[in-house]
């Protein structure tokens, strides 16, 4: 059995009389420690897939298994624990608490965890040892995203889920963030999923899923993923 398995997962949103098939029979396997790229145009179902994996939404039908647990059968309490202990989420717009410093933002997240990593150590890991006492408004976009990654990592999660993590960043800064995510996966043997609409990023993933209209239209396994430094777009 794979670390993550989806079997014929459907997600249907009802809006008034309309049914939107956001995921239309998705099946996939992901192994522990892989960097996974999920690519596709806007509306393809990428965020829906990530939100299901993160326990922020529930499947309409199908099976979702993470580390041997049937997440698709969890009740509300089990989902809360799952989000709390097993999932680190990184968003496009960082979502930091504005009146807390970098280290306070990280510590706030680790307070509710079972086996958190040391907040200071993780902030050092993401290259922010000089910025730990700064507030988000005193940091650049790239630095704020590093705090957000540190906050997610410090929970010591099973999955690090990143929804367009470089969507608000310039080219060079975005590349540095992707490099950090690639290195982080290696260092902690952490499973990292990255959503992007930039197909040029596909070679950096161990595994790549291309999505269209709620379906996976192409799956690639890269024996030797490319170092992000070597990818230009
Ligand atoms: N909560 C929701 N209610 C209704 N429709 C939704 C909801 N979330 C997503 N959708 C729809 O599902 C489809 C897939 O959306 P999404 O997963 O956000 O795509 P992507 O992240 O690839 O841009 C879109 O048509 C979107 O409008
Ligand atoms: Mg999206």
PDB file of C-alpha atoms and ligand atoms in Angstrom:
ATOM      1  CA  UNK A   1       0.000   0.000   0.000  1.00  0.00           C
ATOM      2  CA  UNK A   2       1.223   3.510  -0.844  1.00  0.00           C
ATOM      3  CA  UNK A   3       1.611   6.278   1.720  1.00  0.00           C
ATOM      4  CA  UNK A   4      -1.219   8.195   0.039  1.00  0.00           C
ATOM      5  CA  UNK A   5      -3.930   6.488  -2.017  1.00  0.00           C
ATOM      6  CA  UNK A   6      -6.966   7.939  -3.720  1.00  0.00           C
ATOM      7  CA  UNK A   7      -9.414   5.530  -5.273  1.00  0.00           C
ATOM      8  CA  UNK A   8     -12.022   6.929  -7.637  1.00  0.00           C
ATOM      9  CA  UNK A   9     -12.514  10.100  -5.613  1.00  0.00           C
ATOM     10  CA  UNK A  10     -15.369  12.385  -6.613  1.00  0.00           C
ATOM     11  CA  UNK A  11     -16.161  15.812  -5.233  1.00  0.00           C
ATOM     12  CA  UNK A  12     -19.411  17.388  -6.299  1.00  0.00           C
ATOM     13  CA  UNK A  13     -20.378  20.877  -5.146  1.00  0.00           C
ATOM     14  CA  UNK A  14     -24.014  21.800  -5.342  1.00  0.00           C
ATOM     15  CA  UNK A  15     -24.668  25.466  -6.068  1.00  0.00           C
ATOM     16  CA  UNK A  16     -28.415  26.036  -6.263  1.00  0.00           C
ATOM     17  CA  UNK A  17     -29.677  23.722  -8.994  1.00  0.00           C
ATOM     18  CA  UNK A  18     -26.212  23.208 -10.421  1.00  0.00           C
ATOM     19  CA  UNK A  19     -23.781  20.407  -9.737  1.00  0.00           C
ATOM     20  CA  UNK A  20     -20.102  21.145 -10.145  1.00  0.00           C
ATOM     21  CA  UNK A  21     -17.945  18.072 -10.549  1.00  0.00           C
ATOM     22  CA  UNK A  22     -14.740  19.516  -9.057  1.00  0.00           C
ATOM     23  CA  UNK A  23     -13.120  16.057  -8.903  1.00  0.00           C
ATOM     24  CA  UNK A  24     -14.350  13.488 -11.366  1.00  0.00           C
ATOM     25  CA  UNK A  25     -12.917  10.090 -10.469  1.00  0.00           C
ATOM     26  CA  UNK A  26      -9.381  10.740  -9.266  1.00  0.00           C
ATOM     27  CA  UNK A  27      -7.170   7.753  -8.431  1.00  0.00           C
ATOM     28  CA  UNK A  28      -3.525   8.131  -7.508  1.00  0.00           C
ATOM     29  CA  UNK A  29      -0.671   6.827  -5.379  1.00  0.00           C
ATOM     30  CA  UNK A  30       2.071   8.826  -3.662  1.00  0.00           C
ATOM     31  CA  UNK A  31       4.991   7.465  -1.631  1.00  0.00           C
ATOM     32  CA  UNK A  32       6.418   8.925   1.580  1.00  0.00           C
ATOM     33  CA  UNK A  33       9.094  11.571   1.092  1.00  0.00           C
ATOM     34  CA  UNK A  34       8.140  12.446  -2.466  1.00  0.00           C
ATOM     35  CA  UNK A  35       7.865  15.930  -3.910  1.00  0.00           C
ATOM     36  CA  UNK A  36       4.628  15.946  -5.862  1.00  0.00           C
ATOM     37  CA  UNK A  37       3.712  18.603  -8.427  1.00  0.00           C
ATOM     38  CA  UNK A  38       0.030  19.079  -9.211  1.00  0.00           C
ATOM     39  CA  UNK A  39      -0.275  21.196 -12.325  1.00  0.00           C
ATOM     40  CA  UNK A  40      -3.219  22.448 -14.310  1.00  0.00           C
ATOM     41  CA  UNK A  41      -5.202  25.484 -15.380  1.00  0.00           C
ATOM     42  CA  UNK A  42      -7.446  27.457 -13.070  1.00  0.00           C
ATOM     43  CA  UNK A  43     -10.596  25.500 -12.219  1.00  0.00           C
ATOM     44  CA  UNK A  44      -9.004  22.101 -12.901  1.00  0.00           C
ATOM     45  CA  UNK A  45      -9.644  20.871  -9.355  1.00  0.00           C
ATOM     46  CA  UNK A  46      -6.170  21.274  -7.863  1.00  0.00           C
ATOM     47  CA  UNK A  47      -7.208  23.100  -4.690  1.00  0.00           C
ATOM     48  CA  UNK A  48     -10.135  20.743  -4.194  1.00  0.00           C
ATOM     49  CA  UNK A  49      -7.712  17.809  -4.263  1.00  0.00           C
ATOM     50  CA  UNK A  50      -5.378  19.476  -1.776  1.00  0.00           C
ATOM     51  CA  UNK A  51      -8.217  20.469   0.545  1.00  0.00           C
ATOM     52  CA  UNK A  52      -9.468  16.872   0.635  1.00  0.00           C
ATOM     53  CA  UNK A  53      -5.961  15.644   1.432  1.00  0.00           C
ATOM     54  CA  UNK A  54      -5.722  18.279   4.166  1.00  0.00           C
ATOM     55  CA  UNK A  55      -8.988  17.283   5.802  1.00  0.00           C
ATOM     56  CA  UNK A  56     -10.492  20.706   5.066  1.00  0.00           C
ATOM     57  CA  UNK A  57     -13.199  19.213   2.905  1.00  0.00           C
ATOM     58  CA  UNK A  58     -14.739  15.749   2.519  1.00  0.00           C
ATOM     59  CA  UNK A  59     -15.167  13.483  -0.510  1.00  0.00           C
ATOM     60  CA  UNK A  60     -18.582  13.006  -2.113  1.00  0.00           C
ATOM     61  CA  UNK A  61     -17.575   9.422  -2.821  1.00  0.00           C
ATOM     62  CA  UNK A  62     -14.441   7.345  -3.164  1.00  0.00           C
ATOM     63  CA  UNK A  63     -11.629   6.428  -0.832  1.00  0.00           C
ATOM     64  CA  UNK A  64      -8.814   8.605   0.523  1.00  0.00           C
ATOM     65  CA  UNK A  65      -6.139   6.828   2.538  1.00  0.00           C
ATOM     66  CA  UNK A  66      -3.147   8.500   4.206  1.00  0.00           C
ATOM     67  CA  UNK A  67      -0.558   6.459   6.065  1.00  0.00           C
ATOM     68  CA  UNK A  68      -2.960   3.539   6.385  1.00  0.00           C
ATOM     69  CA  UNK A  69      -5.835   5.659   7.730  1.00  0.00           C
ATOM     70  CA  UNK A  70      -9.100   5.993   5.843  1.00  0.00           C
ATOM     71  CA  UNK A  71      -9.402   9.775   5.987  1.00  0.00           C
ATOM     72  CA  UNK A  72     -12.546   9.624   3.823  1.00  0.00           C
ATOM     73  CA  UNK A  73     -14.312   7.810   6.679  1.00  0.00           C
ATOM     74  CA  UNK A  74     -13.221  10.187   9.461  1.00  0.00           C
ATOM     75  CA  UNK A  75     -15.850  11.933  11.571  1.00  0.00           C
ATOM     76  CA  UNK A  76     -15.557  15.630  12.523  1.00  0.00           C
ATOM     77  CA  UNK A  77     -13.388  15.009  15.600  1.00  0.00           C
ATOM     78  CA  UNK A  78     -11.054  12.727  13.716  1.00  0.00           C
ATOM     79  CA  UNK A  79     -10.761  15.331  10.956  1.00  0.00           C
ATOM     80  CA  UNK A  80      -9.902  18.015  13.507  1.00  0.00           C
ATOM     81  CA  UNK A  81      -7.117  15.881  14.959  1.00  0.00           C
ATOM     82  CA  UNK A  82      -5.904  15.022  11.478  1.00  0.00           C
ATOM     83  CA  UNK A  83      -5.661  18.710  10.480  1.00  0.00           C
ATOM     84  CA  UNK A  84      -4.043  19.541  13.786  1.00  0.00           C
ATOM     85  CA  UNK A  85      -1.397  16.822  13.985  1.00  0.00           C
ATOM     86  CA  UNK A  86      -0.810  15.485  10.493  1.00  0.00           C
ATOM     87  CA  UNK A  87      -1.126  18.417   8.097  1.00  0.00           C
ATOM     88  CA  UNK A  88       1.006  21.467   7.385  1.00  0.00           C
ATOM     89  CA  UNK A  89      -0.577  23.922   4.952  1.00  0.00           C
ATOM     90  CA  UNK A  90       1.130  26.718   3.022  1.00  0.00           C
ATOM     91  CA  UNK A  91      -1.053  29.238   1.193  1.00  0.00           C
ATOM     92  CA  UNK A  92      -0.437  31.683  -1.611  1.00  0.00           C
ATOM     93  CA  UNK A  93      -0.890  34.724   0.653  1.00  0.00           C
ATOM     94  CA  UNK A  94       0.989  33.369   3.708  1.00  0.00           C
ATOM     95  CA  UNK A  95      -1.902  33.906   6.202  1.00  0.00           C
ATOM     96  CA  UNK A  96       0.352  34.983   9.069  1.00  0.00           C
ATOM     97  CA  UNK A  97      -1.008  36.602  12.235  1.00  0.00           C
ATOM     98  CA  UNK A  98      -0.049  40.248  11.693  1.00  0.00           C
ATOM     99  CA  UNK A  99       0.486  41.242  15.326  1.00  0.00           C
ATOM    100  CA  UNK A 100       2.744  38.301  16.161  1.00  0.00           C
ATOM    101  CA  UNK A 101       6.461  38.079  15.372  1.00  0.00           C
ATOM    102  CA  UNK A 102       7.937  35.358  13.171  1.00  0.00           C
ATOM    103  CA  UNK A 103       8.757  33.117  16.098  1.00  0.00           C
ATOM    104  CA  UNK A 104       5.405  33.785  17.779  1.00  0.00           C
ATOM    105  CA  UNK A 105       3.603  32.796  14.565  1.00  0.00           C
ATOM    106  CA  UNK A 106       5.496  29.497  14.559  1.00  0.00           C
ATOM    107  CA  UNK A 107       5.019  28.877  18.277  1.00  0.00           C
ATOM    108  CA  UNK A 108       1.294  29.534  18.010  1.00  0.00           C
ATOM    109  CA  UNK A 109       1.009  26.657  15.532  1.00  0.00           C
ATOM    110  CA  UNK A 110       3.134  24.248  17.579  1.00  0.00           C
ATOM    111  CA  UNK A 111       1.160  24.818  20.783  1.00  0.00           C
ATOM    112  CA  UNK A 112      -1.579  22.493  19.553  1.00  0.00           C
ATOM    113  CA  UNK A 113       0.799  19.743  18.334  1.00  0.00           C
ATOM    114  CA  UNK A 114       1.963  16.475  19.791  1.00  0.00           C
ATOM    115  CA  UNK A 115       5.562  16.316  18.568  1.00  0.00           C
ATOM    116  CA  UNK A 116       6.501  19.776  17.325  1.00  0.00           C
ATOM    117  CA  UNK A 117       9.988  20.663  16.164  1.00  0.00           C
ATOM    118  CA  UNK A 118      11.839  23.485  17.889  1.00  0.00           C
ATOM    119  CA  UNK A 119      10.482  26.800  16.518  1.00  0.00           C
ATOM    120  CA  UNK A 120      13.859  28.551  16.502  1.00  0.00           C
ATOM    121  CA  UNK A 121      15.585  25.615  14.820  1.00  0.00           C
ATOM    122  CA  UNK A 122      12.996  25.538  12.056  1.00  0.00           C
ATOM    123  CA  UNK A 123      13.204  29.303  11.511  1.00  0.00           C
ATOM    124  CA  UNK A 124      16.967  28.897  11.170  1.00  0.00           C
ATOM    125  CA  UNK A 125      16.398  26.080   8.701  1.00  0.00           C
ATOM    126  CA  UNK A 126      14.343  28.341   6.431  1.00  0.00           C
ATOM    127  CA  UNK A 127      17.027  31.039   6.610  1.00  0.00           C
ATOM    128  CA  UNK A 128      15.346  33.494   8.965  1.00  0.00           C
ATOM    129  CA  UNK A 129      17.626  33.452  12.024  1.00  0.00           C
ATOM    130  CA  UNK A 130      17.975  37.256  11.747  1.00  0.00           C
ATOM    131  CA  UNK A 131      14.247  37.936  11.408  1.00  0.00           C
ATOM    132  CA  UNK A 132      12.698  35.987  14.280  1.00  0.00           C
ATOM    133  CA  UNK A 133      11.577  39.100  16.200  1.00  0.00           C
ATOM    134  CA  UNK A 134      10.116  40.867  13.155  1.00  0.00           C
ATOM    135  CA  UNK A 135       6.417  41.264  12.450  1.00  0.00           C
ATOM    136  CA  UNK A 136       5.026  40.162   9.058  1.00  0.00           C
ATOM    137  CA  UNK A 137       4.696  43.798   7.888  1.00  0.00           C
ATOM    138  CA  UNK A 138       8.466  44.172   8.387  1.00  0.00           C
ATOM    139  CA  UNK A 139       9.240  41.220   6.107  1.00  0.00           C
ATOM    140  CA  UNK A 140       9.334  40.834   2.325  1.00  0.00           C
ATOM    141  CA  UNK A 141       6.875  38.491   0.610  1.00  0.00           C
ATOM    142  CA  UNK A 142       9.515  35.790   0.303  1.00  0.00           C
ATOM    143  CA  UNK A 143      10.416  36.092   3.989  1.00  0.00           C
ATOM    144  CA  UNK A 144       6.758  35.919   5.008  1.00  0.00           C
ATOM    145  CA  UNK A 145       6.365  32.751   2.958  1.00  0.00           C
ATOM    146  CA  UNK A 146       9.432  31.322   4.740  1.00  0.00           C
ATOM    147  CA  UNK A 147       7.733  32.007   8.079  1.00  0.00           C
ATOM    148  CA  UNK A 148       4.612  30.279   6.778  1.00  0.00           C
ATOM    149  CA  UNK A 149       6.679  27.264   5.698  1.00  0.00           C
ATOM    150  CA  UNK A 150       8.440  27.206   9.086  1.00  0.00           C
ATOM    151  CA  UNK A 151       5.058  27.345  10.804  1.00  0.00           C
ATOM    152  CA  UNK A 152       3.810  24.380   8.775  1.00  0.00           C
ATOM    153  CA  UNK A 153       7.054  22.424   9.188  1.00  0.00           C
ATOM    154  CA  UNK A 154       7.328  22.979  12.931  1.00  0.00           C
ATOM    155  CA  UNK A 155       4.179  20.920  13.396  1.00  0.00           C
ATOM    156  CA  UNK A 156       6.258  18.008  12.100  1.00  0.00           C
ATOM    157  CA  UNK A 157       3.379  17.001   9.832  1.00  0.00           C
ATOM    158  CA  UNK A 158       2.948  13.918   7.701  1.00  0.00           C
ATOM    159  CA  UNK A 159       2.046  16.029   4.691  1.00  0.00           C
ATOM    160  CA  UNK A 160       3.159  19.503   3.695  1.00  0.00           C
ATOM    161  CA  UNK A 161       0.483  20.852   1.349  1.00  0.00           C
ATOM    162  CA  UNK A 162       1.301  23.984  -0.637  1.00  0.00           C
ATOM    163  CA  UNK A 163      -1.381  25.730  -2.715  1.00  0.00           C
ATOM    164  CA  UNK A 164       0.327  28.028  -5.244  1.00  0.00           C
ATOM    165  CA  UNK A 165       3.083  28.879  -2.721  1.00  0.00           C
ATOM    166  CA  UNK A 166       4.913  31.130  -5.183  1.00  0.00           C
ATOM    167  CA  UNK A 167       1.809  32.677  -6.748  1.00  0.00           C
ATOM    168  CA  UNK A 168       2.408  36.056  -5.103  1.00  0.00           C
ATOM    169  CA  UNK A 169       6.201  36.108  -5.454  1.00  0.00           C
ATOM    170  CA  UNK A 170       8.603  37.346  -8.125  1.00  0.00           C
ATOM    171  CA  UNK A 171      10.620  34.903 -10.224  1.00  0.00           C
ATOM    172  CA  UNK A 172      13.816  34.750  -8.145  1.00  0.00           C
ATOM    173  CA  UNK A 173      12.058  34.689  -4.770  1.00  0.00           C
ATOM    174  CA  UNK A 174       9.633  32.051  -6.009  1.00  0.00           C
ATOM    175  CA  UNK A 175      12.528  29.908  -7.088  1.00  0.00           C
ATOM    176  CA  UNK A 176      14.172  30.211  -3.666  1.00  0.00           C
ATOM    177  CA  UNK A 177      10.947  29.092  -2.002  1.00  0.00           C
ATOM    178  CA  UNK A 178      10.671  26.075  -4.312  1.00  0.00           C
ATOM    179  CA  UNK A 179      14.295  25.211  -3.574  1.00  0.00           C
ATOM    180  CA  UNK A 180      13.531  25.370   0.141  1.00  0.00           C
ATOM    181  CA  UNK A 181      10.559  23.032  -0.327  1.00  0.00           C
ATOM    182  CA  UNK A 182      12.655  20.592  -2.372  1.00  0.00           C
ATOM    183  CA  UNK A 183      15.455  20.606   0.232  1.00  0.00           C
ATOM    184  CA  UNK A 184      12.986  20.303   3.096  1.00  0.00           C
ATOM    185  CA  UNK A 185      11.458  17.191   1.605  1.00  0.00           C
ATOM    186  CA  UNK A 186      14.892  15.581   1.345  1.00  0.00           C
ATOM    187  CA  UNK A 187      16.065  16.639   4.808  1.00  0.00           C
ATOM    188  CA  UNK A 188      12.982  15.529   6.749  1.00  0.00           C
ATOM    189  CA  UNK A 189      11.906  12.781   4.316  1.00  0.00           C
ATOM    190  CA  UNK A 190       8.682  14.741   4.183  1.00  0.00           C
ATOM    191  CA  UNK A 191       5.944  14.294   1.603  1.00  0.00           C
ATOM    192  CA  UNK A 192       5.448  17.685  -0.048  1.00  0.00           C
ATOM    193  CA  UNK A 193       2.641  18.473  -2.489  1.00  0.00           C
ATOM    194  CA  UNK A 194       2.913  21.650  -4.523  1.00  0.00           C
ATOM    195  CA  UNK A 195       0.133  23.106  -6.658  1.00  0.00           C
ATOM    196  CA  UNK A 196       1.130  25.242  -9.602  1.00  0.00           C
ATOM    197  CA  UNK A 197      -0.234  26.343 -12.930  1.00  0.00           C
ATOM    198  CA  UNK A 198       3.337  26.593 -14.242  1.00  0.00           C
ATOM    199  CA  UNK A 199       4.073  23.465 -16.289  1.00  0.00           C
ATOM    200  CA  UNK A 200       7.771  24.360 -16.370  1.00  0.00           C
ATOM    201  CA  UNK A 201       8.008  23.196 -12.749  1.00  0.00           C
ATOM    202  CA  UNK A 202       7.024  19.607 -13.568  1.00  0.00           C
ATOM    203  CA  UNK A 203      10.631  18.286 -13.814  1.00  0.00           C
ATOM    204  CA  UNK A 204      11.323  19.213 -10.159  1.00  0.00           C
ATOM    205  CA  UNK A 205       8.813  16.693  -8.850  1.00  0.00           C
ATOM    206  CA  UNK A 206       9.422  13.038  -8.066  1.00  0.00           C
ATOM    207  CA  UNK A 207       5.866  12.607  -9.247  1.00  0.00           C
ATOM    208  CA  UNK A 208       3.754  14.906 -11.379  1.00  0.00           C
ATOM    209  CA  UNK A 209      -0.003  14.941 -11.906  1.00  0.00           C
ATOM    210  CA  UNK A 210      -1.516  17.108 -14.615  1.00  0.00           C
ATOM    211  CA  UNK A 211      -5.166  17.905 -14.004  1.00  0.00           C
ATOM    212  CA  UNK A 212      -7.941  19.044 -16.295  1.00  0.00           C
ATOM    213  CA  UNK A 213     -11.684  19.317 -15.596  1.00  0.00           C
ATOM    214  CA  UNK A 214     -11.477  17.367 -12.335  1.00  0.00           C
ATOM    215  CA  UNK A 215      -9.469  14.520 -13.805  1.00  0.00           C
ATOM    216  CA  UNK A 216      -5.837  13.506 -13.857  1.00  0.00           C
ATOM    217  CA  UNK A 217      -4.939  13.584 -17.533  1.00  0.00           C
ATOM    218  CA  UNK A 218      -1.253  12.757 -17.208  1.00  0.00           C
ATOM    219  CA  UNK A 219       0.963  11.196 -14.559  1.00  0.00           C
ATOM    220  CA  UNK A 220       4.758  11.255 -14.692  1.00  0.00           C
ATOM    221  CA  UNK A 221       7.314   9.647 -12.430  1.00  0.00           C
ATOM    222  CA  UNK A 222      10.745  11.281 -12.596  1.00  0.00           C
ATOM    223  CA  UNK A 223      13.577   8.890 -11.712  1.00  0.00           C
ATOM    224  CA  UNK A 224      15.874  11.875 -11.320  1.00  0.00           C
ATOM    225  CA  UNK A 225      13.950  15.044 -10.476  1.00  0.00           C
ATOM    226  CA  UNK A 226      15.642  18.197 -11.670  1.00  0.00           C
ATOM    227  CA  UNK A 227      17.217  20.645  -9.259  1.00  0.00           C
ATOM    228  CA  UNK A 228      15.035  23.757  -9.288  1.00  0.00           C
ATOM    229  CA  UNK A 229      18.156  25.858  -9.944  1.00  0.00           C
ATOM    230  CA  UNK A 230      18.415  24.243 -13.382  1.00  0.00           C
ATOM    231  CA  UNK A 231      14.828  25.029 -14.378  1.00  0.00           C
ATOM    232  CA  UNK A 232      14.077  28.296 -16.188  1.00  0.00           C
ATOM    233  CA  UNK A 233      10.729  29.658 -17.296  1.00  0.00           C
TER     234      UNK A 233
HETATM  235  N1  LIG B   1     -16.778  25.466  -2.286  1.00  0.00           N
HETATM  236  C1  LIG B   1     -17.095  25.407  -3.585  1.00  0.00           C
HETATM  237  N2  LIG B   1     -18.385  25.553  -3.971  1.00  0.00           N
HETATM  238  C2  LIG B   1     -18.708  25.472  -5.282  1.00  0.00           C
HETATM  239  N3  LIG B   1     -17.848  25.249  -6.274  1.00  0.00           N
HETATM  240  C3  LIG B   1     -16.553  25.109  -5.954  1.00  0.00           C
HETATM  241  C4  LIG B   1     -16.118  25.180  -4.592  1.00  0.00           C
HETATM  242  N4  LIG B   1     -14.751  24.988  -4.565  1.00  0.00           N
HETATM  243  C5  LIG B   1     -14.399  24.822  -5.853  1.00  0.00           C
HETATM  244  N5  LIG B   1     -15.467  24.887  -6.681  1.00  0.00           N
HETATM  245  C6  LIG B   1     -15.451  24.687  -8.150  1.00  0.00           C
HETATM  246  O1  LIG B   1     -14.785  23.474  -8.441  1.00  0.00           O
HETATM  247  C7  LIG B   1     -13.955  23.601  -9.581  1.00  0.00           C
HETATM  248  C8  LIG B   1     -12.515  23.297  -9.212  1.00  0.00           C
HETATM  249  O2  LIG B   1     -12.025  24.325  -8.353  1.00  0.00           O
HETATM  250  P1  LIG B   1     -10.583  24.336  -7.704  1.00  0.00           P
HETATM  251  O3  LIG B   1     -10.307  23.034  -7.079  1.00  0.00           O
HETATM  252  O4  LIG B   1     -10.494  25.537  -6.838  1.00  0.00           O
HETATM  253  O5  LIG B   1      -9.652  24.516  -9.003  1.00  0.00           O
HETATM  254  P2  LIG B   1      -8.129  25.006  -9.124  1.00  0.00           P
HETATM  255  O6  LIG B   1      -7.521  25.051  -7.771  1.00  0.00           O
HETATM  256  O7  LIG B   1      -7.484  24.012 -10.033  1.00  0.00           O
HETATM  257  O8  LIG B   1      -8.193  26.369  -9.765  1.00  0.00           O
HETATM  258  C9  LIG B   1     -14.167  25.017 -10.101  1.00  0.00           C
HETATM  259  O9  LIG B   1     -15.154  24.968 -11.096  1.00  0.00           O
HETATM  260  C10 LIG B   1     -14.659  25.756  -8.877  1.00  0.00           C
HETATM  261  O10 LIG B   1     -15.458  26.852  -9.229  1.00  0.00           O
HETATM  262 MG1  LIG B   2      -6.708  26.634  -6.691  1.00  0.00          MG
END
